[in-house]
Amino acid sequence: MTPQERTRLVDLVAGRVSRKRLEHILRVETLAVRLARFWGESQEKASVASLLHDIARDDPESSLLEMVKGTDDLLAREMAETSAPVVLHAPVGALIARRDFGVDDPEILRAIGLHTTGAPHMDRLAMIVFLADYCESGRDFAGVEEVRCLLFSSLEAAMLRALAQTLAYLRQHSHPMDRHTVDATAAFARLAAEDPQRLHQA
């Protein structure tokens, strides 16, 4: 992606989201590209996925539900039954990225689709976008620094900490939990038990 193509994409995204949302998106992109560079992943894919990850975040839940129920995308249809409809902006974002922006790279689409819930099996790009969204510089909630400290030592350890904190927050505030987040937390916890070295190495 050339600088001109990126500028065009940013302009298109800016026309569909609020100014506050765009600022968040750009901070996510900055961190995601940095992480991709460090972990040897495609910086271009990290950039595109980050710029489009919240393209549907401000859409009403009714529109999100309508879109996921009317698609043939397996992830979107699977998430249509979620008890936490707010997470649907992620798979819908992937659908919009493909439909309106011509994105057909499965890694980018999956990274967008999983950035709110996580999943038991995530490639590095998906983890990078999830964690960049969680840890971008505008975030200041309790526990975020603990996750930031893990970003450049183990993506898996950072994922486990972020997911565990997310579930704890949802339980504390009696918010609905999507099963993908529950399953993802369990999967990364198993990895920590079975292969602790993987969670402590760059």
GROMACS .gro file of C-alpha atoms in nm:
model
  202
    1MET     CA    1   0.000   0.000   0.000
    2THR     CA    2   0.150   0.329  -0.108
    3PRO     CA    3   0.129   0.641   0.111
    4GLN     CA    4  -0.127   0.777  -0.133
    5GLU     CA    5  -0.339   0.461  -0.106
    6ARG     CA    6  -0.324   0.478   0.272
    7THR     CA    7  -0.430   0.844   0.267
    8ARG     CA    8  -0.722   0.753   0.045
    9LEU     CA    9  -0.825   0.472   0.279
   10VAL     CA   10  -0.803   0.701   0.583
   11ASP     CA   11  -1.020   0.957   0.401
   12LEU     CA   12  -1.281   0.692   0.320
   13VAL     CA   13  -1.286   0.568   0.680
   14ALA     CA   14  -1.311   0.926   0.807
   15GLY     CA   15  -1.625   0.969   0.603
   16ARG     CA   16  -1.793   0.680   0.786
   17VAL     CA   17  -1.691   0.720   1.151
   18SER     CA   18  -1.686   0.996   1.410
   19ARG     CA   19  -1.379   1.210   1.469
   20LYS     CA   20  -1.323   1.046   1.807
   21ARG     CA   21  -1.350   0.702   1.651
   22LEU     CA   22  -1.103   0.795   1.377
   23GLU     CA   23  -0.850   0.913   1.633
   24HIS     CA   24  -0.879   0.577   1.810
   25ILE     CA   25  -0.841   0.391   1.479
   26LEU     CA   26  -0.523   0.580   1.394
   27ARG     CA   27  -0.375   0.506   1.736
   28VAL     CA   28  -0.455   0.138   1.688
   29GLU     CA   29  -0.284   0.146   1.349
   30THR     CA   30   0.028   0.305   1.496
   31LEU     CA   31   0.068   0.035   1.759
   32ALA     CA   32  -0.033  -0.251   1.526
   33VAL     CA   33   0.227  -0.152   1.266
   34ARG     CA   34   0.491  -0.127   1.538
   35LEU     CA   35   0.400  -0.472   1.666
   36ALA     CA   36   0.393  -0.618   1.316
   37ARG     CA   37   0.741  -0.482   1.250
   38PHE     CA   38   0.871  -0.630   1.577
   39TRP     CA   39   0.709  -0.971   1.529
   40GLY     CA   40   0.796  -1.003   1.160
   41GLU     CA   41   0.442  -0.974   1.029
   42SER     CA   42   0.316  -0.770   0.734
   43GLN     CA   43   0.301  -0.405   0.832
   44GLU     CA   44   0.070  -0.336   0.539
   45LYS     CA   45  -0.180  -0.598   0.653
   46ALA     CA   46  -0.162  -0.462   1.008
   47SER     CA   47  -0.229  -0.114   0.875
   48VAL     CA   48  -0.527  -0.212   0.661
   49ALA     CA   49  -0.683  -0.430   0.931
   50SER     CA   50  -0.641  -0.156   1.190
   51LEU     CA   51  -0.783   0.117   0.970
   52LEU     CA   52  -1.094  -0.090   0.901
   53HIS     CA   53  -1.139  -0.269   1.234
   54ASP     CA   54  -1.400  -0.025   1.371
   55ILE     CA   55  -1.568   0.070   1.045
   56ALA     CA   56  -1.901  -0.060   1.181
   57ARG     CA   57  -1.854   0.038   1.548
   58ASP     CA   58  -2.105   0.323   1.539
   59ASP     CA   59  -2.374   0.129   1.351
   60PRO     CA   60  -2.691   0.047   1.550
   61GLU     CA   61  -2.718  -0.305   1.688
   62SER     CA   62  -3.028  -0.369   1.477
   63SER     CA   63  -2.826  -0.307   1.160
   64LEU     CA   64  -2.544  -0.528   1.283
   65LEU     CA   65  -2.783  -0.814   1.357
   66GLU     CA   66  -2.953  -0.777   1.020
   67MET     CA   67  -2.622  -0.789   0.835
   68VAL     CA   68  -2.478  -1.094   1.013
   69LYS     CA   69  -2.798  -1.293   0.972
   70GLY     CA   70  -2.811  -1.225   0.600
   71THR     CA   71  -2.456  -1.327   0.512
   72ASP     CA   72  -2.289  -1.650   0.410
   73ASP     CA   73  -1.979  -1.564   0.614
   74LEU     CA   74  -1.933  -1.842   0.868
   75LEU     CA   75  -1.781  -1.630   1.147
   76ALA     CA   76  -2.048  -1.362   1.115
   77ARG     CA   77  -2.332  -1.614   1.114
   78GLU     CA   78  -2.182  -1.796   1.410
   79MET     CA   79  -2.160  -1.473   1.608
   80ALA     CA   80  -2.517  -1.375   1.521
   81GLU     CA   81  -2.634  -1.569   1.829
   82THR     CA   82  -2.410  -1.375   2.068
   83SER     CA   83  -2.545  -1.257   2.401
   84ALA     CA   84  -2.338  -0.938   2.360
   85PRO     CA   85  -2.453  -0.772   2.033
   86VAL     CA   86  -2.194  -0.494   2.062
   87VAL     CA   87  -1.926  -0.742   1.952
   88LEU     CA   88  -2.100  -0.784   1.617
   89HIS     CA   89  -1.934  -0.470   1.483
   90ALA     CA   90  -1.619  -0.682   1.439
   91PRO     CA   91  -1.754  -0.947   1.198
   92VAL     CA   92  -1.969  -0.684   1.030
   93GLY     CA   93  -1.657  -0.473   0.990
   94ALA     CA   94  -1.496  -0.765   0.807
   95LEU     CA   95  -1.801  -0.792   0.581
   96ILE     CA   96  -1.786  -0.420   0.502
   97ALA     CA   97  -1.411  -0.438   0.441
   98ARG     CA   98  -1.472  -0.706   0.180
   99ARG     CA   99  -1.786  -0.554   0.027
  100ASP     CA  100  -1.706  -0.183   0.024
  101PHE     CA  101  -1.326  -0.171   0.032
  102GLY     CA  102  -1.237  -0.474  -0.178
  103VAL     CA  103  -1.036  -0.648   0.093
  104ASP     CA  104  -1.009  -1.018   0.012
  105ASP     CA  105  -0.708  -1.121   0.221
  106PRO     CA  106  -0.836  -1.382   0.471
  107GLU     CA  107  -0.581  -1.286   0.737
  108ILE     CA  108  -0.691  -0.922   0.731
  109LEU     CA  109  -1.059  -1.014   0.735
  110ARG     CA  110  -1.012  -1.257   1.024
  111ALA     CA  111  -0.813  -1.001   1.222
  112ILE     CA  112  -1.095  -0.750   1.182
  113GLY     CA  113  -1.359  -1.011   1.263
  114LEU     CA  114  -1.195  -1.126   1.587
  115HIS     CA  115  -1.072  -0.797   1.728
  116THR     CA  116  -1.342  -0.773   1.996
  117THR     CA  117  -1.381  -1.130   2.118
  118GLY     CA  118  -1.065  -1.314   2.031
  119ALA     CA  119  -1.083  -1.685   1.948
  120PRO     CA  120  -0.911  -2.007   2.053
  121HIS     CA  121  -0.699  -2.015   1.737
  122MET     CA  122  -0.554  -1.679   1.631
  123ASP     CA  123  -0.264  -1.608   1.399
  124ARG     CA  124  -0.016  -1.335   1.483
  125LEU     CA  125  -0.191  -1.069   1.277
  126ALA     CA  126  -0.519  -1.131   1.459
  127MET     CA  127  -0.346  -1.113   1.797
  128ILE     CA  128  -0.165  -0.795   1.694
  129VAL     CA  129  -0.486  -0.615   1.593
  130PHE     CA  130  -0.672  -0.737   1.903
  131LEU     CA  131  -0.391  -0.619   2.132
  132ALA     CA  132  -0.337  -0.291   1.951
  133ASP     CA  133  -0.706  -0.216   1.997
  134TYR     CA  134  -0.681  -0.310   2.364
  135CYS     CA  135  -0.357  -0.124   2.438
  136GLU     CA  136  -0.350   0.181   2.208
  137SER     CA  137  -0.211   0.491   2.376
  138GLY     CA  138  -0.553   0.642   2.447
  139ARG     CA  139  -0.649   0.353   2.675
  140ASP     CA  140  -0.599   0.420   3.046
  141PHE     CA  141  -0.813   0.164   3.227
  142ALA     CA  142  -0.690  -0.050   3.516
  143GLY     CA  143  -0.468  -0.333   3.397
  144VAL     CA  144  -0.379  -0.199   3.054
  145GLU     CA  145  -0.018  -0.134   3.154
  146GLU     CA  146   0.019  -0.498   3.257
  147VAL     CA  147  -0.077  -0.603   2.906
  148ARG     CA  148   0.144  -0.340   2.743
  149CYS     CA  149   0.442  -0.479   2.931
  150LEU     CA  150   0.391  -0.815   2.757
  151LEU     CA  151   0.346  -0.695   2.399
  152PHE     CA  152   0.710  -0.732   2.298
  153SER     CA  153   0.786  -1.048   2.492
  154SER     CA  154   0.490  -1.275   2.416
  155LEU     CA  155   0.174  -1.205   2.218
  156GLU     CA  156   0.015  -1.514   2.370
  157ALA     CA  157   0.085  -1.400   2.726
  158ALA     CA  158  -0.052  -1.056   2.641
  159MET     CA  159  -0.364  -1.216   2.494
  160LEU     CA  160  -0.422  -1.427   2.804
  161ARG     CA  161  -0.387  -1.126   3.033
  162ALA     CA  162  -0.614  -0.908   2.818
  163LEU     CA  163  -0.882  -1.176   2.782
  164ALA     CA  164  -0.877  -1.263   3.152
  165GLN     CA  165  -0.910  -0.896   3.243
  166THR     CA  166  -1.196  -0.856   2.998
  167LEU     CA  167  -1.390  -1.147   3.148
  168ALA     CA  168  -1.326  -1.020   3.501
  169TYR     CA  169  -1.460  -0.677   3.405
  170LEU     CA  170  -1.769  -0.824   3.240
  171ARG     CA  171  -1.844  -1.041   3.542
  172GLN     CA  172  -1.788  -0.755   3.785
  173HIS     CA  173  -2.034  -0.534   3.598
  174SER     CA  174  -2.281  -0.813   3.512
  175HIS     CA  175  -2.236  -0.759   3.139
  176PRO     CA  176  -2.308  -1.041   2.892
  177MET     CA  177  -2.008  -1.244   2.778
  178ASP     CA  178  -1.965  -1.374   2.426
  179ARG     CA  179  -1.867  -1.739   2.422
  180HIS     CA  180  -1.580  -1.670   2.182
  181THR     CA  181  -1.412  -1.464   2.455
  182VAL     CA  182  -1.471  -1.738   2.712
  183ASP     CA  183  -1.336  -2.003   2.474
  184ALA     CA  184  -1.039  -1.789   2.379
  185THR     CA  185  -0.944  -1.730   2.742
  186ALA     CA  186  -0.962  -2.102   2.814
  187ALA     CA  187  -0.749  -2.180   2.507
  188PHE     CA  188  -0.473  -1.934   2.596
  189ALA     CA  189  -0.481  -2.057   2.958
  190ARG     CA  190  -0.430  -2.414   2.832
  191LEU     CA  191  -0.140  -2.295   2.619
  192ALA     CA  192   0.015  -2.133   2.926
  193ALA     CA  193  -0.014  -2.461   3.115
  194GLU     CA  194   0.108  -2.685   2.832
  195ASP     CA  195   0.379  -2.466   2.681
  196PRO     CA  196   0.488  -2.200   2.933
  197GLN     CA  197   0.802  -2.120   2.734
  198ARG     CA  198   0.589  -1.993   2.447
  199LEU     CA  199   0.441  -1.731   2.677
  200HIS     CA  200   0.780  -1.603   2.784
  201GLN     CA  201   0.984  -1.553   2.472
  202ALA     CA  202   1.019  -1.297   2.196
   0.00000   0.00000   0.00000
